[in-house]
Short mmCIF file of N, CA, C and O in Angstrom, two decimals:
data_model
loop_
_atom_site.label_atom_id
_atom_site.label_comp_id
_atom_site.label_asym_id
_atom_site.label_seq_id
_atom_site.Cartn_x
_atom_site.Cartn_y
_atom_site.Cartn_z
N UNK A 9 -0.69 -15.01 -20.31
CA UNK A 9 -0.72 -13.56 -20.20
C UNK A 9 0.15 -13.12 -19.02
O UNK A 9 0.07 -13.58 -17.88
N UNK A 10 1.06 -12.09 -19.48
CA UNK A 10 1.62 -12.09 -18.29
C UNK A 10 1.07 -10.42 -17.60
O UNK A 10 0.74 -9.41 -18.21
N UNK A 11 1.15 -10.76 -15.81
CA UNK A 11 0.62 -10.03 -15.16
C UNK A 11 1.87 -8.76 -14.52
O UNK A 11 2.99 -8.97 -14.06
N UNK A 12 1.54 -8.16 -14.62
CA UNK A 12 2.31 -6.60 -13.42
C UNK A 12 2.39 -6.66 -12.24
O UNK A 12 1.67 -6.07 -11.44
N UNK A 13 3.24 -7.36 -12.02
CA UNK A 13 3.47 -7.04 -10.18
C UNK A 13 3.47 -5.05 -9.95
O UNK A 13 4.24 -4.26 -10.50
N UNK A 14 2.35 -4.71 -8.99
CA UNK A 14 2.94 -3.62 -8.89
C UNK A 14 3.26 -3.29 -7.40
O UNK A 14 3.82 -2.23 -7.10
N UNK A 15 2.83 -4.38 -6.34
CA UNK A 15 3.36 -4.23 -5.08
C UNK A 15 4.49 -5.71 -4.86
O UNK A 15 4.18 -6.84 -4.48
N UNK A 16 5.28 -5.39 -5.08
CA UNK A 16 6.66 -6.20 -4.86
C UNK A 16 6.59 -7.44 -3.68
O UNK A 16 6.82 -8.65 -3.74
N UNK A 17 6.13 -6.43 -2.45
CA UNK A 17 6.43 -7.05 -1.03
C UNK A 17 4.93 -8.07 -0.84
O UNK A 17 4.88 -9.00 -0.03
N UNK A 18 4.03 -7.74 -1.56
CA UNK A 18 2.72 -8.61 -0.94
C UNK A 18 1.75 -8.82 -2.49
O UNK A 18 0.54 -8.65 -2.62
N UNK A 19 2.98 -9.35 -3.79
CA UNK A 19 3.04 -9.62 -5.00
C UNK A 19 1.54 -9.33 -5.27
O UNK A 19 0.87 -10.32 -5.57
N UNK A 20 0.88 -8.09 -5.20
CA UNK A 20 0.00 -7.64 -5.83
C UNK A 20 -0.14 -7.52 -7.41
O UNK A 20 0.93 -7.16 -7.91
N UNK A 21 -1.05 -7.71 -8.24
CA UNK A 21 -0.54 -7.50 -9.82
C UNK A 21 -1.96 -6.07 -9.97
O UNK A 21 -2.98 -5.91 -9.29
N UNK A 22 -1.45 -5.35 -11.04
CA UNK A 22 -2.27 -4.60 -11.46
C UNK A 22 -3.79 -4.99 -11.88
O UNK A 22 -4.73 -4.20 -11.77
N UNK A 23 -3.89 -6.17 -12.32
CA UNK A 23 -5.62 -6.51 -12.40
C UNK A 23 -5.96 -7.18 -11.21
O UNK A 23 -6.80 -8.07 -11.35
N UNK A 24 -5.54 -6.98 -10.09
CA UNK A 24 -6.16 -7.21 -8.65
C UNK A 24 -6.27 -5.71 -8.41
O UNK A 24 -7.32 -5.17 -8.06
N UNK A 25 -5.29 -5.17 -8.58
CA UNK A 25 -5.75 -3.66 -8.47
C UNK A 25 -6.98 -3.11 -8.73
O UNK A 25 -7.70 -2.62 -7.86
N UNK A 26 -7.33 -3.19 -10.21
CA UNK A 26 -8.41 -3.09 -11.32
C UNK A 26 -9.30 -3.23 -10.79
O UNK A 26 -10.03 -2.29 -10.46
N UNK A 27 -9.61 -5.00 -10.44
CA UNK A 27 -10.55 -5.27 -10.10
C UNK A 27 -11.01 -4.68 -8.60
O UNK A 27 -12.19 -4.39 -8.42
N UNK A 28 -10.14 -4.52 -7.68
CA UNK A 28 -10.65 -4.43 -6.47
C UNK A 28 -10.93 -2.34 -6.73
O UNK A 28 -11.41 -1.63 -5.85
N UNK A 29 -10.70 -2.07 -7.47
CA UNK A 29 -11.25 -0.19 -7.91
C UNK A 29 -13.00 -0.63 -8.90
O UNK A 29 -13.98 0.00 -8.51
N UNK A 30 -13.21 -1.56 -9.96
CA UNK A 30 -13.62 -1.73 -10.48
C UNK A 30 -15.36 -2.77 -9.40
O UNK A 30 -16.48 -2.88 -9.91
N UNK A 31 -15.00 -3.24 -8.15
CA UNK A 31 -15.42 -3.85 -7.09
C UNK A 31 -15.90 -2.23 -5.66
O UNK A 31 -16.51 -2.13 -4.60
N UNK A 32 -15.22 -1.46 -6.48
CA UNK A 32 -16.50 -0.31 -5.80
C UNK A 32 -14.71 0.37 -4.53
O UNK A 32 -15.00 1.06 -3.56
N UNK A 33 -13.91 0.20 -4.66
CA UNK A 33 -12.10 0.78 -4.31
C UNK A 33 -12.69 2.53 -4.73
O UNK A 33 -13.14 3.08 -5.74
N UNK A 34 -12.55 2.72 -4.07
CA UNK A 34 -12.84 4.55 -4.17
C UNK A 34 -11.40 5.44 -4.31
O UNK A 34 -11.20 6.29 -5.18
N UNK A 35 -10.46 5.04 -3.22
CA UNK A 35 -9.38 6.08 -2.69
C UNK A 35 -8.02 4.76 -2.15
O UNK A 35 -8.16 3.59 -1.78
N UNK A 36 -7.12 5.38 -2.28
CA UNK A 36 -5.93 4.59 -2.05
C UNK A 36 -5.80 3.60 -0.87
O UNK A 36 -5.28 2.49 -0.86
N UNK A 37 -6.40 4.28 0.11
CA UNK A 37 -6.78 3.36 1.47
C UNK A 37 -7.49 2.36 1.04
O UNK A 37 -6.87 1.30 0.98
N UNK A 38 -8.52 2.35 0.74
CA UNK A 38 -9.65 1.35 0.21
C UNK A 38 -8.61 0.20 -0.60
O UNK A 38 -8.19 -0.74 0.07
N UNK A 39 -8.28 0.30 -1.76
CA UNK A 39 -7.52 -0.59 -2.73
C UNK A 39 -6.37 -1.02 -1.35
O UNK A 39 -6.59 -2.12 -0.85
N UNK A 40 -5.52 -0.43 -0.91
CA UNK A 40 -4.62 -0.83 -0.08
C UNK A 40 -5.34 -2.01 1.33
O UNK A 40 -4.60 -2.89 1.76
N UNK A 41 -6.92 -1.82 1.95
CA UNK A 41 -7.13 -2.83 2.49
C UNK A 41 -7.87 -4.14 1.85
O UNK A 41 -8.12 -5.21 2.40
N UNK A 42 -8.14 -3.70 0.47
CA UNK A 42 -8.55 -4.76 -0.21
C UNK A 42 -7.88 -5.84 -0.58
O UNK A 42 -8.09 -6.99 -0.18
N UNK A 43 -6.80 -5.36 -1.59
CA UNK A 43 -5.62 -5.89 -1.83
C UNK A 43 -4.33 -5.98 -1.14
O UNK A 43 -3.53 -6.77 -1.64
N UNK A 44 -3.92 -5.25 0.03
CA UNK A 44 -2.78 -5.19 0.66
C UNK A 44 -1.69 -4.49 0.11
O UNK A 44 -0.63 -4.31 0.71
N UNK A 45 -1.98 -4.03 -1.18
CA UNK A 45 -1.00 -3.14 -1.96
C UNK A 45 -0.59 -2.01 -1.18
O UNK A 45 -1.41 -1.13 -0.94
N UNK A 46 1.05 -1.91 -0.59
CA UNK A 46 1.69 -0.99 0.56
C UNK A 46 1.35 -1.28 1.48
O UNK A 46 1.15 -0.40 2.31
N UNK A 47 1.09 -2.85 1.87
CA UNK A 47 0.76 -3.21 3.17
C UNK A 47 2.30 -3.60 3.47
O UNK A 47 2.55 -3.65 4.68
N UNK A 48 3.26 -3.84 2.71
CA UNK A 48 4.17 -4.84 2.49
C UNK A 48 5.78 -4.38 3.63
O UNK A 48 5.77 -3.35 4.31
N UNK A 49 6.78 -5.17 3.63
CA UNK A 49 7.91 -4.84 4.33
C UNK A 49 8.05 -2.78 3.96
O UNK A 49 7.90 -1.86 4.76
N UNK A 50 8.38 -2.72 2.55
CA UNK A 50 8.56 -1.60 2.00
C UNK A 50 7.27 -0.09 2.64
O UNK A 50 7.42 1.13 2.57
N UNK A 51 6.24 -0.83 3.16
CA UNK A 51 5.63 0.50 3.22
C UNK A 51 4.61 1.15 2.75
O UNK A 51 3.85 1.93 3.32
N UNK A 52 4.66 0.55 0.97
CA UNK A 52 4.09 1.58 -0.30
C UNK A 52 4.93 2.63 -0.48
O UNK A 52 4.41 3.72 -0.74
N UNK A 53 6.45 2.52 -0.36
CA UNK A 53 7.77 3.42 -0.97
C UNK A 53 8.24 2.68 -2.21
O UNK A 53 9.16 3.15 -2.87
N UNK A 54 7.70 1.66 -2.52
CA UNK A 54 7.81 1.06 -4.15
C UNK A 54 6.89 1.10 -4.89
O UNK A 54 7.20 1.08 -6.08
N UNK A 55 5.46 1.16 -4.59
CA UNK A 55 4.20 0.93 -5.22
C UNK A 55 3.39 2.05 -4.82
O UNK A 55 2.50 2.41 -5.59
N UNK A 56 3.55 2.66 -3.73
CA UNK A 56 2.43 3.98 -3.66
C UNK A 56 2.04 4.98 -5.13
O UNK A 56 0.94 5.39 -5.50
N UNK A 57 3.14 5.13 -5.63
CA UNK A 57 2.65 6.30 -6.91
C UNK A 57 2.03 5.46 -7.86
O UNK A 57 1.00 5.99 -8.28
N UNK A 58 2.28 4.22 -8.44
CA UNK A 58 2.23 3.34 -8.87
C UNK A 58 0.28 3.23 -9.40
O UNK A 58 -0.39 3.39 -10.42
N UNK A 59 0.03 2.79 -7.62
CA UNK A 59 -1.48 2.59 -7.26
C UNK A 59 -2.09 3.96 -7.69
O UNK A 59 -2.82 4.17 -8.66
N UNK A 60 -1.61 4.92 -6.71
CA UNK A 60 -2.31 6.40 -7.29
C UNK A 60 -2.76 6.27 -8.85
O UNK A 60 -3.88 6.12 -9.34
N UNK A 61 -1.32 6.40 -9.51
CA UNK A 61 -1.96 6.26 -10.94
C UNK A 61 -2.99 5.43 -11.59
O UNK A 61 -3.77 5.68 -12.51
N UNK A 62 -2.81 4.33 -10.86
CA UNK A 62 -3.49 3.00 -12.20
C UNK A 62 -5.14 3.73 -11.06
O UNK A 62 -6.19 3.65 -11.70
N UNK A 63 -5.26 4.17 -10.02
CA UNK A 63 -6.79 4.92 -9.75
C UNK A 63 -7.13 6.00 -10.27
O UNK A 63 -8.31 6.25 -10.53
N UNK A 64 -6.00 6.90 -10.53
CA UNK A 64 -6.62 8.04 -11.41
C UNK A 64 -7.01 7.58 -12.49
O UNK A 64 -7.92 8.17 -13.08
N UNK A 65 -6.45 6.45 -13.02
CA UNK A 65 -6.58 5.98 -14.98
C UNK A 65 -7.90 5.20 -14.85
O UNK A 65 -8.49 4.97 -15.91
N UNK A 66 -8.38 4.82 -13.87
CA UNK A 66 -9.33 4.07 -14.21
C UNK A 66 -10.45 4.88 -13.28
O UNK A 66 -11.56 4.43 -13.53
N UNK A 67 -10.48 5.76 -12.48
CA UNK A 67 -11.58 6.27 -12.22
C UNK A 67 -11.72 8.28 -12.73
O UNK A 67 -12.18 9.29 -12.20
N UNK A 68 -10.98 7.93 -14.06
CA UNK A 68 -10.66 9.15 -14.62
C UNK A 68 -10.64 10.25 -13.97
O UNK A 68 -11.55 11.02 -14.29
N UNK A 69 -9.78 10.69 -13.00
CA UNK A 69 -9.57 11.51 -11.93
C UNK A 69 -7.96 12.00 -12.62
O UNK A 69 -7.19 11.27 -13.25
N UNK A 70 -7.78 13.37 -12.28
CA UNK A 70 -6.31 13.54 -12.08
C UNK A 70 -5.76 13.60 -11.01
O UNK A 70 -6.18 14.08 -9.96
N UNK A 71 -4.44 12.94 -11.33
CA UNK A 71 -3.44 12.55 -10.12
C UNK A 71 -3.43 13.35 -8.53
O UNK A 71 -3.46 13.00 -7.35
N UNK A 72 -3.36 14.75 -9.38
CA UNK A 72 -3.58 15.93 -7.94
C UNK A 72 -4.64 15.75 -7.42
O UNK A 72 -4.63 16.00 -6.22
N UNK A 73 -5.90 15.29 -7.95
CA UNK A 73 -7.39 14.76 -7.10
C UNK A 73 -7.23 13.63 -5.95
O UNK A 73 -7.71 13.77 -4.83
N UNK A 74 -6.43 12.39 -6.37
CA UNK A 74 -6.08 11.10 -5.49
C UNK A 74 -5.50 11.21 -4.31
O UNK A 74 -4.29 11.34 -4.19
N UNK A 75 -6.24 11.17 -3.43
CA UNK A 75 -5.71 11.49 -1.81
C UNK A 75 -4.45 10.50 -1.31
O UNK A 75 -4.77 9.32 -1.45
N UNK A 76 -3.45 10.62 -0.90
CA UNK A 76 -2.58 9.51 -0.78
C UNK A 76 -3.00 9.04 -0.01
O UNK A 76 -3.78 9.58 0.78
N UNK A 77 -2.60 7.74 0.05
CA UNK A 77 -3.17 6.73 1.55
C UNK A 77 -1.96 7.37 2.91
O UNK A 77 -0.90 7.98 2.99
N UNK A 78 -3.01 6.72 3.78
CA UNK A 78 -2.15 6.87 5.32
C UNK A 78 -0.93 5.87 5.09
O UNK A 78 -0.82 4.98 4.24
N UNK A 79 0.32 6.44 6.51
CA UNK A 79 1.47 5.83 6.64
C UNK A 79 0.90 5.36 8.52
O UNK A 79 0.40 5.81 9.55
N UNK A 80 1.32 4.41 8.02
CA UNK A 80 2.15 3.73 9.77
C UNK A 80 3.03 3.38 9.93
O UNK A 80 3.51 2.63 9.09
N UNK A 81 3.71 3.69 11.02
CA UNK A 81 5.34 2.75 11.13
C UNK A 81 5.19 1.23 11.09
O UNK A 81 4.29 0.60 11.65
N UNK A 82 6.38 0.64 10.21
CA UNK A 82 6.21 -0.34 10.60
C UNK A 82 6.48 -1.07 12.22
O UNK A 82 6.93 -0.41 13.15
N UNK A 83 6.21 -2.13 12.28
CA UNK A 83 6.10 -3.02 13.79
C UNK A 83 7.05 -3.76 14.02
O UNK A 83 6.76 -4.91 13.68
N UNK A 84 8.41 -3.66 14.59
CA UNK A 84 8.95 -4.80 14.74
C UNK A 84 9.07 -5.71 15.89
O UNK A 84 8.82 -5.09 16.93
N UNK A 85 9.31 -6.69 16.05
CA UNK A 85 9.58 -7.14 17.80
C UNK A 85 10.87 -6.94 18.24
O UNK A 85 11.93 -7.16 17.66
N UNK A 86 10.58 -6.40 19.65
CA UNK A 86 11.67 -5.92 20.43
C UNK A 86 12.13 -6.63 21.43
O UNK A 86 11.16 -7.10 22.03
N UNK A 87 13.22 -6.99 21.97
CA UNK A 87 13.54 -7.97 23.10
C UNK A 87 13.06 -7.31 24.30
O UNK A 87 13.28 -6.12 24.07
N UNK A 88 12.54 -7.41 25.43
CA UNK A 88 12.28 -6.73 26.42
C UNK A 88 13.64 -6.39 27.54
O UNK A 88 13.70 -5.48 28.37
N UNK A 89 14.45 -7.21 27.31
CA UNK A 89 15.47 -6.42 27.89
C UNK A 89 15.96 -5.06 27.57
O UNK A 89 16.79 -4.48 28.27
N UNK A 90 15.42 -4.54 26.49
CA UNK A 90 15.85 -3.45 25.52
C UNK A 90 14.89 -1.90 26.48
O UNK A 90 15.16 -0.71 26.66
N UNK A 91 13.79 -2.79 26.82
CA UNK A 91 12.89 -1.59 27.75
C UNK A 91 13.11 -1.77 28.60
O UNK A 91 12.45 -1.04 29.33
N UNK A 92 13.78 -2.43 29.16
CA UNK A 92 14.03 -2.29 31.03
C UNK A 92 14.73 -0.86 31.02
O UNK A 92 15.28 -0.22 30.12
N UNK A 93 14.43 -0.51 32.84
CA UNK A 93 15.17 0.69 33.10
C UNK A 93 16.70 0.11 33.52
O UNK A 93 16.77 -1.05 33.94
N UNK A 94 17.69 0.78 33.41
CA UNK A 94 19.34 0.30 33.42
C UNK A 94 18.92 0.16 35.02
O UNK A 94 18.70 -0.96 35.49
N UNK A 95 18.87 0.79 35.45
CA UNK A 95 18.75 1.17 37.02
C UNK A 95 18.02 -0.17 37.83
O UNK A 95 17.66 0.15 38.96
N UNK A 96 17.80 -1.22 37.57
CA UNK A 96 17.11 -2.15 38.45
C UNK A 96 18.05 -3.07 38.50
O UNK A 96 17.87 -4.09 39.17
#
């Protein structure tokens, strides 16, 4: 059987989705710390609408009801020479 990747970056498939909405996933946040779906390099700028939908379809909600999940920047590491003041 083949499965739906629908988060690319942290190869989520749509019946991890399912299940983790179907496992009591309420709202986009929820499925996203369950599964990590838009945890990924990308953000959830490949898979955010994606998720919305497959939660409206399965907790028969319309789309305009589904609260989007929160954004954070991503984190990268920085050399610390980069924060020094020029001046020392």
């Amino acid at each position: 059987m083949k499965e739906d990747i629908i988060c690319r970056c942290e190869e989520i498939t749509e019946q991890e989705i399912i299940e983790a909405i179907k496992n009591g996933a309420t709202n986009v946040n929820e499925v996203k710390r369950w599964t990590r779906a838009g945890m990924g390099l990308c953000q959830g700028r490949t898979c955010r609408r994606l998720i919305e939908r497959i939660l409206a379809r399965e907790t028969k909600t319309s789309l305009e009801e589904i609260t989007p999940s929160t954004y954070r920047q991503p984190v990268r590491p920085v050399k610390i020479g980069i924060l020094k003041d020029e001046k020392e």
